[in-house]
């Protein structure tokens, strides 16, 4: 079984939490499924859950280079120089990243409001970019955008390999064909 889930902001990618934070158990009723990969507490979007260990491995193991696409709202007006740097790969404290597919983006019309909203600062504009990675380090997109001078304010994963959000609202899930 494979479940596509639109993880809301502020939800942990686990089913239990001793600190009382929101978890997948609030949304996923199917038993014996586990997240294939992770999305940080402060990130949103596509999360795959499965009861198939081999499928989970194919999705998460870096050797399979499963492309993951994100939309990021960043502080400042992202420029071509920053996108070029992301396309070449940037050096992070744990070493250089692989090149990413980076492009200007606009805020999608289908995007839901975030709760709580992203902080608004009248004197500092924001912009959007699309970033596709084939590796999955901890908080990688956030660290990459910060490394090129544009800290991430909002991060939404929209695609993992051949699987996409495809209209799922935050907190919604659907079973998808494997």
PDB file of N, CA and C in Angstrom, residues 63-168:
ATOM      1  N   UNK A  63      21.031   6.410  -3.110  1.00  0.00           N
ATOM      2  CA  UNK A  63      21.576   5.716  -4.294  1.00  0.00           C
ATOM      3  C   UNK A  63      20.546   5.614  -5.414  1.00  0.00           C
ATOM      4  N   UNK A  64      19.270   5.690  -5.065  1.00  0.00           N
ATOM      5  CA  UNK A  64      18.214   5.613  -6.083  1.00  0.00           C
ATOM      6  C   UNK A  64      17.915   6.974  -6.703  1.00  0.00           C
ATOM      7  N   UNK A  65      18.493   8.034  -6.139  1.00  0.00           N
ATOM      8  CA  UNK A  65      18.389   9.392  -6.672  1.00  0.00           C
ATOM      9  C   UNK A  65      16.952   9.763  -7.074  1.00  0.00           C
ATOM     10  N   UNK A  66      16.030   9.488  -6.172  1.00  0.00           N
ATOM     11  CA  UNK A  66      14.618   9.826  -6.389  1.00  0.00           C
ATOM     12  C   UNK A  66      14.470  11.353  -6.322  1.00  0.00           C
ATOM     13  N   UNK A  67      14.128  11.984  -7.420  1.00  0.00           N
ATOM     14  CA  UNK A  67      14.017  13.440  -7.461  1.00  0.00           C
ATOM     15  C   UNK A  67      12.870  13.915  -6.576  1.00  0.00           C
ATOM     16  N   UNK A  68      13.132  14.973  -5.829  1.00  0.00           N
ATOM     17  CA  UNK A  68      12.123  15.592  -4.967  1.00  0.00           C
ATOM     18  C   UNK A  68      12.053  17.063  -5.331  1.00  0.00           C
ATOM     19  N   UNK A  69      10.845  17.552  -5.617  1.00  0.00           N
ATOM     20  CA  UNK A  69      10.655  18.934  -6.043  1.00  0.00           C
ATOM     21  C   UNK A  69       9.934  19.724  -4.955  1.00  0.00           C
ATOM     22  N   UNK A  70      10.466  20.902  -4.703  1.00  0.00           N
ATOM     23  CA  UNK A  70       9.959  21.788  -3.652  1.00  0.00           C
ATOM     24  C   UNK A  70       9.647  23.158  -4.236  1.00  0.00           C
ATOM     25  N   UNK A  71       8.667  23.820  -3.665  1.00  0.00           N
ATOM     26  CA  UNK A  71       8.449  25.241  -3.879  1.00  0.00           C
ATOM     27  C   UNK A  71       8.888  25.926  -2.601  1.00  0.00           C
ATOM     28  N   UNK A  72       9.732  26.938  -2.741  1.00  0.00           N
ATOM     29  CA  UNK A  72      10.240  27.649  -1.571  1.00  0.00           C
ATOM     30  C   UNK A  72       9.945  29.132  -1.711  1.00  0.00           C
ATOM     31  N   UNK A  73       9.364  29.685  -0.673  1.00  0.00           N
ATOM     32  CA  UNK A  73       9.222  31.131  -0.566  1.00  0.00           C
ATOM     33  C   UNK A  73      10.425  31.602   0.239  1.00  0.00           C
ATOM     34  N   UNK A  74      11.179  32.518  -0.343  1.00  0.00           N
ATOM     35  CA  UNK A  74      12.406  32.972   0.304  1.00  0.00           C
ATOM     36  C   UNK A  74      12.335  34.461   0.617  1.00  0.00           C
ATOM     37  N   UNK A  75      13.157  34.850   1.560  1.00  0.00           N
ATOM     38  CA  UNK A  75      13.255  36.261   1.911  1.00  0.00           C
ATOM     39  C   UNK A  75      14.127  36.954   0.880  1.00  0.00           C
ATOM     40  N   UNK A  76      13.635  38.034   0.313  1.00  0.00           N
ATOM     41  CA  UNK A  76      14.358  38.761  -0.727  1.00  0.00           C
ATOM     42  C   UNK A  76      13.897  38.337  -2.107  1.00  0.00           C
ATOM     43  N   UNK A  77      14.384  39.064  -3.108  1.00  0.00           N
ATOM     44  CA  UNK A  77      14.044  38.751  -4.494  1.00  0.00           C
ATOM     45  C   UNK A  77      15.155  37.897  -5.091  1.00  0.00           C
ATOM     46  N   UNK A  78      14.893  36.599  -5.191  1.00  0.00           N
ATOM     47  CA  UNK A  78      15.897  35.656  -5.700  1.00  0.00           C
ATOM     48  C   UNK A  78      16.355  36.118  -7.076  1.00  0.00           C
ATOM     49  N   UNK A  79      17.643  35.970  -7.346  1.00  0.00           N
ATOM     50  CA  UNK A  79      18.185  36.432  -8.622  1.00  0.00           C
ATOM     51  C   UNK A  79      18.837  35.281  -9.385  1.00  0.00           C
ATOM     52  N   UNK A  80      19.178  35.565 -10.621  1.00  0.00           N
ATOM     53  CA  UNK A  80      19.756  34.545 -11.491  1.00  0.00           C
ATOM     54  C   UNK A  80      21.083  34.027 -10.945  1.00  0.00           C
ATOM     55  N   UNK A  81      21.886  34.882 -10.318  1.00  0.00           N
ATOM     56  CA  UNK A  81      23.173  34.437  -9.756  1.00  0.00           C
ATOM     57  C   UNK A  81      22.951  33.375  -8.678  1.00  0.00           C
ATOM     58  N   UNK A  82      21.952  33.575  -7.828  1.00  0.00           N
ATOM     59  CA  UNK A  82      21.658  32.593  -6.779  1.00  0.00           C
ATOM     60  C   UNK A  82      21.158  31.284  -7.397  1.00  0.00           C
ATOM     61  N   UNK A  83      20.302  31.383  -8.427  1.00  0.00           N
ATOM     62  CA  UNK A  83      19.816  30.176  -9.093  1.00  0.00           C
ATOM     63  C   UNK A  83      20.955  29.417  -9.759  1.00  0.00           C
ATOM     64  N   UNK A  84      21.891  30.148 -10.377  1.00  0.00           N
ATOM     65  CA  UNK A  84      23.058  29.490 -11.001  1.00  0.00           C
ATOM     66  C   UNK A  84      23.870  28.744  -9.954  1.00  0.00           C
ATOM     67  N   UNK A  85      24.067  29.365  -8.800  1.00  0.00           N
ATOM     68  CA  UNK A  85      24.824  28.713  -7.718  1.00  0.00           C
ATOM     69  C   UNK A  85      24.119  27.427  -7.274  1.00  0.00           C
ATOM     70  N   UNK A  86      22.798  27.466  -7.136  1.00  0.00           N
ATOM     71  CA  UNK A  86      22.051  26.273  -6.751  1.00  0.00           C
ATOM     72  C   UNK A  86      22.155  25.194  -7.824  1.00  0.00           C
ATOM     73  N   UNK A  87      22.155  25.611  -9.092  1.00  0.00           N
ATOM     74  CA  UNK A  87      22.266  24.651 -10.201  1.00  0.00           C
ATOM     75  C   UNK A  87      23.639  23.985 -10.240  1.00  0.00           C
ATOM     76  N   UNK A  88      24.659  24.685  -9.781  1.00  0.00           N
ATOM     77  CA  UNK A  88      26.013  24.109  -9.725  1.00  0.00           C
ATOM     78  C   UNK A  88      26.196  23.232  -8.494  1.00  0.00           C
ATOM     79  N   UNK A  89      25.433  23.521  -7.455  1.00  0.00           N
ATOM     80  CA  UNK A  89      25.630  22.890  -6.153  1.00  0.00           C
ATOM     81  C   UNK A  89      26.345  23.881  -5.254  1.00  0.00           C
ATOM     82  N   UNK A  90      26.011  23.864  -3.988  1.00  0.00           N
ATOM     83  CA  UNK A  90      26.625  24.790  -3.041  1.00  0.00           C
ATOM     84  C   UNK A  90      27.336  23.997  -1.958  1.00  0.00           C
ATOM     85  N   UNK A  91      28.264  24.656  -1.289  1.00  0.00           N
ATOM     86  CA  UNK A  91      28.995  24.001  -0.208  1.00  0.00           C
ATOM     87  C   UNK A  91      28.284  24.305   1.108  1.00  0.00           C
ATOM     88  N   UNK A  92      27.891  23.239   1.805  1.00  0.00           N
ATOM     89  CA  UNK A  92      27.271  23.346   3.117  1.00  0.00           C
ATOM     90  C   UNK A  92      28.272  22.858   4.158  1.00  0.00           C
ATOM     91  N   UNK A  93      27.936  22.988   5.427  1.00  0.00           N
ATOM     92  CA  UNK A  93      28.886  22.566   6.462  1.00  0.00           C
ATOM     93  C   UNK A  93      29.169  21.067   6.445  1.00  0.00           C
ATOM     94  N   UNK A  94      28.302  20.270   5.816  1.00  0.00           N
ATOM     95  CA  UNK A  94      28.553  18.830   5.700  1.00  0.00           C
ATOM     96  C   UNK A  94      29.022  18.450   4.292  1.00  0.00           C
ATOM     97  N   UNK A  95      29.525  19.422   3.535  1.00  0.00           N
ATOM     98  CA  UNK A  95      30.098  19.152   2.219  1.00  0.00           C
ATOM     99  C   UNK A  95      29.264  19.727   1.092  1.00  0.00           C
ATOM    100  N   UNK A  96      29.775  19.598  -0.132  1.00  0.00           N
ATOM    101  CA  UNK A  96      29.068  20.158  -1.288  1.00  0.00           C
ATOM    102  C   UNK A  96      27.813  19.351  -1.619  1.00  0.00           C
ATOM    103  N   UNK A  97      26.804  20.069  -2.121  1.00  0.00           N
ATOM    104  CA  UNK A  97      25.584  19.402  -2.567  1.00  0.00           C
ATOM    105  C   UNK A  97      25.734  19.021  -4.032  1.00  0.00           C
ATOM    106  N   UNK A  98      24.903  18.119  -4.468  1.00  0.00           N
ATOM    107  CA  UNK A  98      24.821  17.830  -5.891  1.00  0.00           C
ATOM    108  C   UNK A  98      24.130  19.011  -6.569  1.00  0.00           C
ATOM    109  N   UNK A  99      24.339  19.197  -7.853  1.00  0.00           N
ATOM    110  CA  UNK A  99      23.605  20.249  -8.565  1.00  0.00           C
ATOM    111  C   UNK A  99      22.097  20.025  -8.443  1.00  0.00           C
ATOM    112  N   UNK A 100      21.369  21.117  -8.376  1.00  0.00           N
ATOM    113  CA  UNK A 100      19.908  21.066  -8.270  1.00  0.00           C
ATOM    114  C   UNK A 100      19.305  21.725  -9.505  1.00  0.00           C
ATOM    115  N   UNK A 101      18.079  21.357  -9.804  1.00  0.00           N
ATOM    116  CA  UNK A 101      17.326  22.052 -10.841  1.00  0.00           C
ATOM    117  C   UNK A 101      16.618  23.197 -10.130  1.00  0.00           C
ATOM    118  N   UNK A 102      17.023  24.429 -10.402  1.00  0.00           N
ATOM    119  CA  UNK A 102      16.477  25.599  -9.717  1.00  0.00           C
ATOM    120  C   UNK A 102      15.917  26.570 -10.749  1.00  0.00           C
ATOM    121  N   UNK A 103      14.734  27.112 -10.457  1.00  0.00           N
ATOM    122  CA  UNK A 103      14.091  28.041 -11.389  1.00  0.00           C
ATOM    123  C   UNK A 103      13.238  29.043 -10.624  1.00  0.00           C
ATOM    124  N   UNK A 104      13.059  30.217 -11.231  1.00  0.00           N
ATOM    125  CA  UNK A 104      12.112  31.185 -10.691  1.00  0.00           C
ATOM    126  C   UNK A 104      10.732  30.543 -10.673  1.00  0.00           C
ATOM    127  N   UNK A 105       9.918  30.916  -9.700  1.00  0.00           N
ATOM    128  CA  UNK A 105       8.538  30.428  -9.632  1.00  0.00           C
ATOM    129  C   UNK A 105       7.660  31.573  -9.129  1.00  0.00           C
ATOM    130  N   UNK A 106       6.381  31.397  -9.287  1.00  0.00           N
ATOM    131  CA  UNK A 106       5.425  32.337  -8.714  1.00  0.00           C
ATOM    132  C   UNK A 106       4.601  31.574  -7.676  1.00  0.00           C
ATOM    133  N   UNK A 107       4.015  32.312  -6.770  1.00  0.00           N
ATOM    134  CA  UNK A 107       3.156  31.660  -5.782  1.00  0.00           C
ATOM    135  C   UNK A 107       2.004  31.001  -6.528  1.00  0.00           C
ATOM    136  N   UNK A 108       1.826  29.693  -6.354  1.00  0.00           N
ATOM    137  CA  UNK A 108       0.776  28.998  -7.099  1.00  0.00           C
ATOM    138  C   UNK A 108      -0.618  29.448  -6.676  1.00  0.00           C
ATOM    139  N   UNK A 109      -1.519  29.484  -7.648  1.00  0.00           N
ATOM    140  CA  UNK A 109      -2.901  29.861  -7.358  1.00  0.00           C
ATOM    141  C   UNK A 109      -3.569  28.857  -6.428  1.00  0.00           C
ATOM    142  N   UNK A 110      -3.154  27.595  -6.487  1.00  0.00           N
ATOM    143  CA  UNK A 110      -3.781  26.544  -5.687  1.00  0.00           C
ATOM    144  C   UNK A 110      -3.260  26.504  -4.246  1.00  0.00           C
ATOM    145  N   UNK A 111      -2.296  27.325  -3.913  1.00  0.00           N
ATOM    146  CA  UNK A 111      -1.657  27.244  -2.600  1.00  0.00           C
ATOM    147  C   UNK A 111      -2.595  27.674  -1.481  1.00  0.00           C
ATOM    148  N   UNK A 112      -2.670  26.875  -0.464  1.00  0.00           N
ATOM    149  CA  UNK A 112      -3.487  27.131   0.714  1.00  0.00           C
ATOM    150  C   UNK A 112      -2.771  28.129   1.632  1.00  0.00           C
ATOM    151  N   UNK A 113      -3.533  28.844   2.458  1.00  0.00           N
ATOM    152  CA  UNK A 113      -2.891  29.734   3.428  1.00  0.00           C
ATOM    153  C   UNK A 113      -2.198  28.902   4.511  1.00  0.00           C
ATOM    154  N   UNK A 114      -1.085  29.391   4.995  1.00  0.00           N
ATOM    155  CA  UNK A 114      -0.386  28.667   6.055  1.00  0.00           C
ATOM    156  C   UNK A 114      -0.868  29.166   7.403  1.00  0.00           C
ATOM    157  N   UNK A 115      -0.981  28.242   8.349  1.00  0.00           N
ATOM    158  CA  UNK A 115      -1.383  28.578   9.712  1.00  0.00           C
ATOM    159  C   UNK A 115      -0.297  28.084  10.662  1.00  0.00           C
ATOM    160  N   UNK A 116       0.458  28.981  11.275  1.00  0.00           N
ATOM    161  CA  UNK A 116       0.364  30.441  11.234  1.00  0.00           C
ATOM    162  C   UNK A 116       0.955  30.983   9.934  1.00  0.00           C
ATOM    163  N   UNK A 117       0.566  32.194   9.559  1.00  0.00           N
ATOM    164  CA  UNK A 117       1.094  32.778   8.322  1.00  0.00           C
ATOM    165  C   UNK A 117       2.604  33.016   8.401  1.00  0.00           C
ATOM    166  N   UNK A 118       3.233  33.058   7.238  1.00  0.00           N
ATOM    167  CA  UNK A 118       4.640  33.435   7.153  1.00  0.00           C
ATOM    168  C   UNK A 118       4.747  34.883   7.603  1.00  0.00           C
ATOM    169  N   UNK A 119       5.799  35.180   8.340  1.00  0.00           N
ATOM    170  CA  UNK A 119       5.953  36.562   8.825  1.00  0.00           C
ATOM    171  C   UNK A 119       6.025  37.526   7.639  1.00  0.00           C
ATOM    172  N   UNK A 120       5.412  38.649   7.803  1.00  0.00           N
ATOM    173  CA  UNK A 120       5.389  39.660   6.754  1.00  0.00           C
ATOM    174  C   UNK A 120       6.214  40.850   7.211  1.00  0.00           C
ATOM    175  N   UNK A 121       7.147  41.284   6.368  1.00  0.00           N
ATOM    176  CA  UNK A 121       7.943  42.470   6.671  1.00  0.00           C
ATOM    177  C   UNK A 121       7.818  43.418   5.493  1.00  0.00           C
ATOM    178  N   UNK A 122       7.240  44.566   5.767  1.00  0.00           N
ATOM    179  CA  UNK A 122       6.913  45.532   4.720  1.00  0.00           C
ATOM    180  C   UNK A 122       8.129  45.934   3.899  1.00  0.00           C
ATOM    181  N   UNK A 123       9.295  46.025   4.526  1.00  0.00           N
ATOM    182  CA  UNK A 123      10.487  46.524   3.838  1.00  0.00           C
ATOM    183  C   UNK A 123      11.297  45.427   3.145  1.00  0.00           C
ATOM    184  N   UNK A 124      10.945  44.157   3.361  1.00  0.00           N
ATOM    185  CA  UNK A 124      11.708  43.063   2.746  1.00  0.00           C
ATOM    186  C   UNK A 124      10.765  42.219   1.894  1.00  0.00           C
ATOM    187  N   UNK A 125      10.966  42.226   0.575  1.00  0.00           N
ATOM    188  CA  UNK A 125      10.085  41.430  -0.297  1.00  0.00           C
ATOM    189  C   UNK A 125      10.402  39.936  -0.156  1.00  0.00           C
ATOM    190  N   UNK A 126       9.499  39.129  -0.672  1.00  0.00           N
ATOM    191  CA  UNK A 126       9.744  37.689  -0.756  1.00  0.00           C
ATOM    192  C   UNK A 126       9.596  37.274  -2.213  1.00  0.00           C
ATOM    193  N   UNK A 127      10.114  36.102  -2.522  1.00  0.00           N
ATOM    194  CA  UNK A 127       9.979  35.553  -3.867  1.00  0.00           C
ATOM    195  C   UNK A 127       9.906  34.034  -3.760  1.00  0.00           C
ATOM    196  N   UNK A 128       9.594  33.402  -4.879  1.00  0.00           N
ATOM    197  CA  UNK A 128       9.412  31.950  -4.927  1.00  0.00           C
ATOM    198  C   UNK A 128      10.391  31.327  -5.918  1.00  0.00           C
ATOM    199  N   UNK A 129      10.818  30.110  -5.591  1.00  0.00           N
ATOM    200  CA  UNK A 129      11.604  29.326  -6.536  1.00  0.00           C
ATOM    201  C   UNK A 129      11.181  27.875  -6.461  1.00  0.00           C
ATOM    202  N   UNK A 130      11.452  27.177  -7.526  1.00  0.00           N
ATOM    203  CA  UNK A 130      11.242  25.735  -7.589  1.00  0.00           C
ATOM    204  C   UNK A 130      12.620  25.096  -7.525  1.00  0.00           C
ATOM    205  N   UNK A 131      12.752  24.073  -6.711  1.00  0.00           N
ATOM    206  CA  UNK A 131      14.047  23.422  -6.532  1.00  0.00           C
ATOM    207  C   UNK A 131      13.839  21.913  -6.543  1.00  0.00           C
ATOM    208  N   UNK A 132      14.552  21.212  -7.423  1.00  0.00           N
ATOM    209  CA  UNK A 132      14.475  19.759  -7.486  1.00  0.00           C
ATOM    210  C   UNK A 132      15.831  19.184  -7.113  1.00  0.00           C
ATOM    211  N   UNK A 133      15.815  18.299  -6.110  1.00  0.00           N
ATOM    212  CA  UNK A 133      17.030  17.676  -5.591  1.00  0.00           C
ATOM    213  C   UNK A 133      16.995  16.180  -5.836  1.00  0.00           C
ATOM    214  N   UNK A 134      18.176  15.589  -5.929  1.00  0.00           N
ATOM    215  CA  UNK A 134      18.241  14.133  -6.035  1.00  0.00           C
ATOM    216  C   UNK A 134      18.958  13.534  -4.830  1.00  0.00           C
ATOM    217  N   UNK A 135      19.139  14.325  -3.808  1.00  0.00           N
ATOM    218  CA  UNK A 135      19.680  13.829  -2.540  1.00  0.00           C
ATOM    219  C   UNK A 135      18.783  14.375  -1.441  1.00  0.00           C
ATOM    220  N   UNK A 136      18.939  13.912  -0.238  1.00  0.00           N
ATOM    221  CA  UNK A 136      18.022  14.331   0.807  1.00  0.00           C
ATOM    222  C   UNK A 136      18.691  14.510   2.151  1.00  0.00           C
ATOM    223  N   UNK A 137      19.494  15.524   2.275  1.00  0.00           N
ATOM    224  CA  UNK A 137      20.129  15.809   3.558  1.00  0.00           C
ATOM    225  C   UNK A 137      19.161  16.540   4.484  1.00  0.00           C
ATOM    226  N   UNK A 138      19.492  16.517   5.746  1.00  0.00           N
ATOM    227  CA  UNK A 138      18.680  17.190   6.755  1.00  0.00           C
ATOM    228  C   UNK A 138      18.570  18.688   6.452  1.00  0.00           C
ATOM    229  N   UNK A 139      17.341  19.171   6.335  1.00  0.00           N
ATOM    230  CA  UNK A 139      17.035  20.591   6.092  1.00  0.00           C
ATOM    231  C   UNK A 139      17.817  21.162   4.902  1.00  0.00           C
ATOM    232  N   UNK A 140      18.016  20.343   3.897  1.00  0.00           N
ATOM    233  CA  UNK A 140      18.882  20.704   2.779  1.00  0.00           C
ATOM    234  C   UNK A 140      18.405  21.926   2.001  1.00  0.00           C
ATOM    235  N   UNK A 141      17.139  21.990   1.636  1.00  0.00           N
ATOM    236  CA  UNK A 141      16.660  23.134   0.850  1.00  0.00           C
ATOM    237  C   UNK A 141      16.867  24.415   1.645  1.00  0.00           C
ATOM    238  N   UNK A 142      16.504  24.411   2.901  1.00  0.00           N
ATOM    239  CA  UNK A 142      16.664  25.603   3.743  1.00  0.00           C
ATOM    240  C   UNK A 142      18.136  26.021   3.835  1.00  0.00           C
ATOM    241  N   UNK A 143      19.003  25.056   3.990  1.00  0.00           N
ATOM    242  CA  UNK A 143      20.429  25.380   4.093  1.00  0.00           C
ATOM    243  C   UNK A 143      20.991  25.870   2.767  1.00  0.00           C
ATOM    244  N   UNK A 144      20.501  25.309   1.652  1.00  0.00           N
ATOM    245  CA  UNK A 144      20.984  25.738   0.337  1.00  0.00           C
ATOM    246  C   UNK A 144      20.549  27.164   0.024  1.00  0.00           C
ATOM    247  N   UNK A 145      19.271  27.480   0.273  1.00  0.00           N
ATOM    248  CA  UNK A 145      18.818  28.837  -0.041  1.00  0.00           C
ATOM    249  C   UNK A 145      19.507  29.854   0.865  1.00  0.00           C
ATOM    250  N   UNK A 146      19.736  29.496   2.110  1.00  0.00           N
ATOM    251  CA  UNK A 146      20.458  30.400   3.019  1.00  0.00           C
ATOM    252  C   UNK A 146      21.890  30.598   2.543  1.00  0.00           C
ATOM    253  N   UNK A 147      22.515  29.543   2.021  1.00  0.00           N
ATOM    254  CA  UNK A 147      23.901  29.630   1.554  1.00  0.00           C
ATOM    255  C   UNK A 147      24.060  30.594   0.384  1.00  0.00           C
ATOM    256  N   UNK A 148      22.995  30.788  -0.391  1.00  0.00           N
ATOM    257  CA  UNK A 148      23.067  31.733  -1.516  1.00  0.00           C
ATOM    258  C   UNK A 148      22.420  33.076  -1.163  1.00  0.00           C
ATOM    259  N   UNK A 149      22.134  33.279   0.130  1.00  0.00           N
ATOM    260  CA  UNK A 149      21.676  34.580   0.605  1.00  0.00           C
ATOM    261  C   UNK A 149      20.182  34.810   0.642  1.00  0.00           C
ATOM    262  N   UNK A 150      19.387  33.742   0.514  1.00  0.00           N
ATOM    263  CA  UNK A 150      17.931  33.884   0.489  1.00  0.00           C
ATOM    264  C   UNK A 150      17.294  32.858   1.433  1.00  0.00           C
ATOM    265  N   UNK A 151      17.174  33.197   2.717  1.00  0.00           N
ATOM    266  CA  UNK A 151      16.607  32.246   3.681  1.00  0.00           C
ATOM    267  C   UNK A 151      15.182  31.832   3.318  1.00  0.00           C
ATOM    268  N   UNK A 152      14.885  30.564   3.522  1.00  0.00           N
ATOM    269  CA  UNK A 152      13.562  30.026   3.242  1.00  0.00           C
ATOM    270  C   UNK A 152      12.582  30.420   4.335  1.00  0.00           C
ATOM    271  N   UNK A 153      11.432  30.934   3.905  1.00  0.00           N
ATOM    272  CA  UNK A 153      10.357  31.283   4.827  1.00  0.00           C
ATOM    273  C   UNK A 153       9.261  30.218   4.842  1.00  0.00           C
ATOM    274  N   UNK A 154       9.010  29.625   3.684  1.00  0.00           N
ATOM    275  CA  UNK A 154       7.977  28.591   3.556  1.00  0.00           C
ATOM    276  C   UNK A 154       8.475  27.550   2.570  1.00  0.00           C
ATOM    277  N   UNK A 155       8.272  26.267   2.908  1.00  0.00           N
ATOM    278  CA  UNK A 155       8.767  25.186   2.067  1.00  0.00           C
ATOM    279  C   UNK A 155       7.677  24.141   1.889  1.00  0.00           C
ATOM    280  N   UNK A 156       7.365  23.852   0.614  1.00  0.00           N
ATOM    281  CA  UNK A 156       6.315  22.899   0.260  1.00  0.00           C
ATOM    282  C   UNK A 156       6.881  21.881  -0.717  1.00  0.00           C
ATOM    283  N   UNK A 157       6.862  20.601  -0.316  1.00  0.00           N
ATOM    284  CA  UNK A 157       7.285  19.562  -1.261  1.00  0.00           C
ATOM    285  C   UNK A 157       6.089  19.214  -2.129  1.00  0.00           C
ATOM    286  N   UNK A 158       6.266  19.288  -3.453  1.00  0.00           N
ATOM    287  CA  UNK A 158       5.159  19.061  -4.378  1.00  0.00           C
ATOM    288  C   UNK A 158       5.271  17.756  -5.150  1.00  0.00           C
ATOM    289  N   UNK A 159       6.477  17.147  -5.159  1.00  0.00           N
ATOM    290  CA  UNK A 159       6.660  15.924  -5.954  1.00  0.00           C
ATOM    291  C   UNK A 159       7.788  15.081  -5.372  1.00  0.00           C
ATOM    292  N   UNK A 160       7.587  13.756  -5.415  1.00  0.00           N
ATOM    293  CA  UNK A 160       8.631  12.779  -5.116  1.00  0.00           C
ATOM    294  C   UNK A 160       8.610  11.794  -6.265  1.00  0.00           C
ATOM    295  N   UNK A 161       9.652  11.799  -7.098  1.00  0.00           N
ATOM    296  CA  UNK A 161       9.671  10.927  -8.261  1.00  0.00           C
ATOM    297  C   UNK A 161       8.428  11.134  -9.096  1.00  0.00           C
ATOM    298  N   UNK A 162       7.680  10.064  -9.330  1.00  0.00           N
ATOM    299  CA  UNK A 162       6.473  10.144 -10.145  1.00  0.00           C
ATOM    300  C   UNK A 162       5.207  10.469  -9.360  1.00  0.00           C
ATOM    301  N   UNK A 163       5.341  10.736  -8.077  1.00  0.00           N
ATOM    302  CA  UNK A 163       4.185  11.025  -7.233  1.00  0.00           C
ATOM    303  C   UNK A 163       4.114  12.517  -6.944  1.00  0.00           C
ATOM    304  N   UNK A 164       2.896  13.089  -7.006  1.00  0.00           N
ATOM    305  CA  UNK A 164       2.732  14.530  -6.808  1.00  0.00           C
ATOM    306  C   UNK A 164       1.544  14.808  -5.889  1.00  0.00           C
ATOM    307  N   UNK A 165       1.502  16.024  -5.365  1.00  0.00           N
ATOM    308  CA  UNK A 165       0.379  16.441  -4.518  1.00  0.00           C
ATOM    309  C   UNK A 165      -0.948  16.342  -5.259  1.00  0.00           C
ATOM    310  N   UNK A 166      -0.972  16.792  -6.502  1.00  0.00           N
ATOM    311  CA  UNK A 166      -2.161  16.677  -7.360  1.00  0.00           C
ATOM    312  C   UNK A 166      -3.460  17.041  -6.654  1.00  0.00           C
ATOM    313  N   UNK A 167      -3.513  18.220  -6.069  1.00  0.00           N
ATOM    314  CA  UNK A 167      -4.761  18.730  -5.525  1.00  0.00           C
ATOM    315  C   UNK A 167      -5.104  18.308  -4.111  1.00  0.00           C
ATOM    316  N   UNK A 168      -4.252  17.544  -3.445  1.00  0.00           N
ATOM    317  CA  UNK A 168      -4.541  17.195  -2.051  1.00  0.00           C
ATOM    318  C   UNK A 168      -4.477  18.450  -1.184  1.00  0.00           C
TER     319      UNK A 168
END
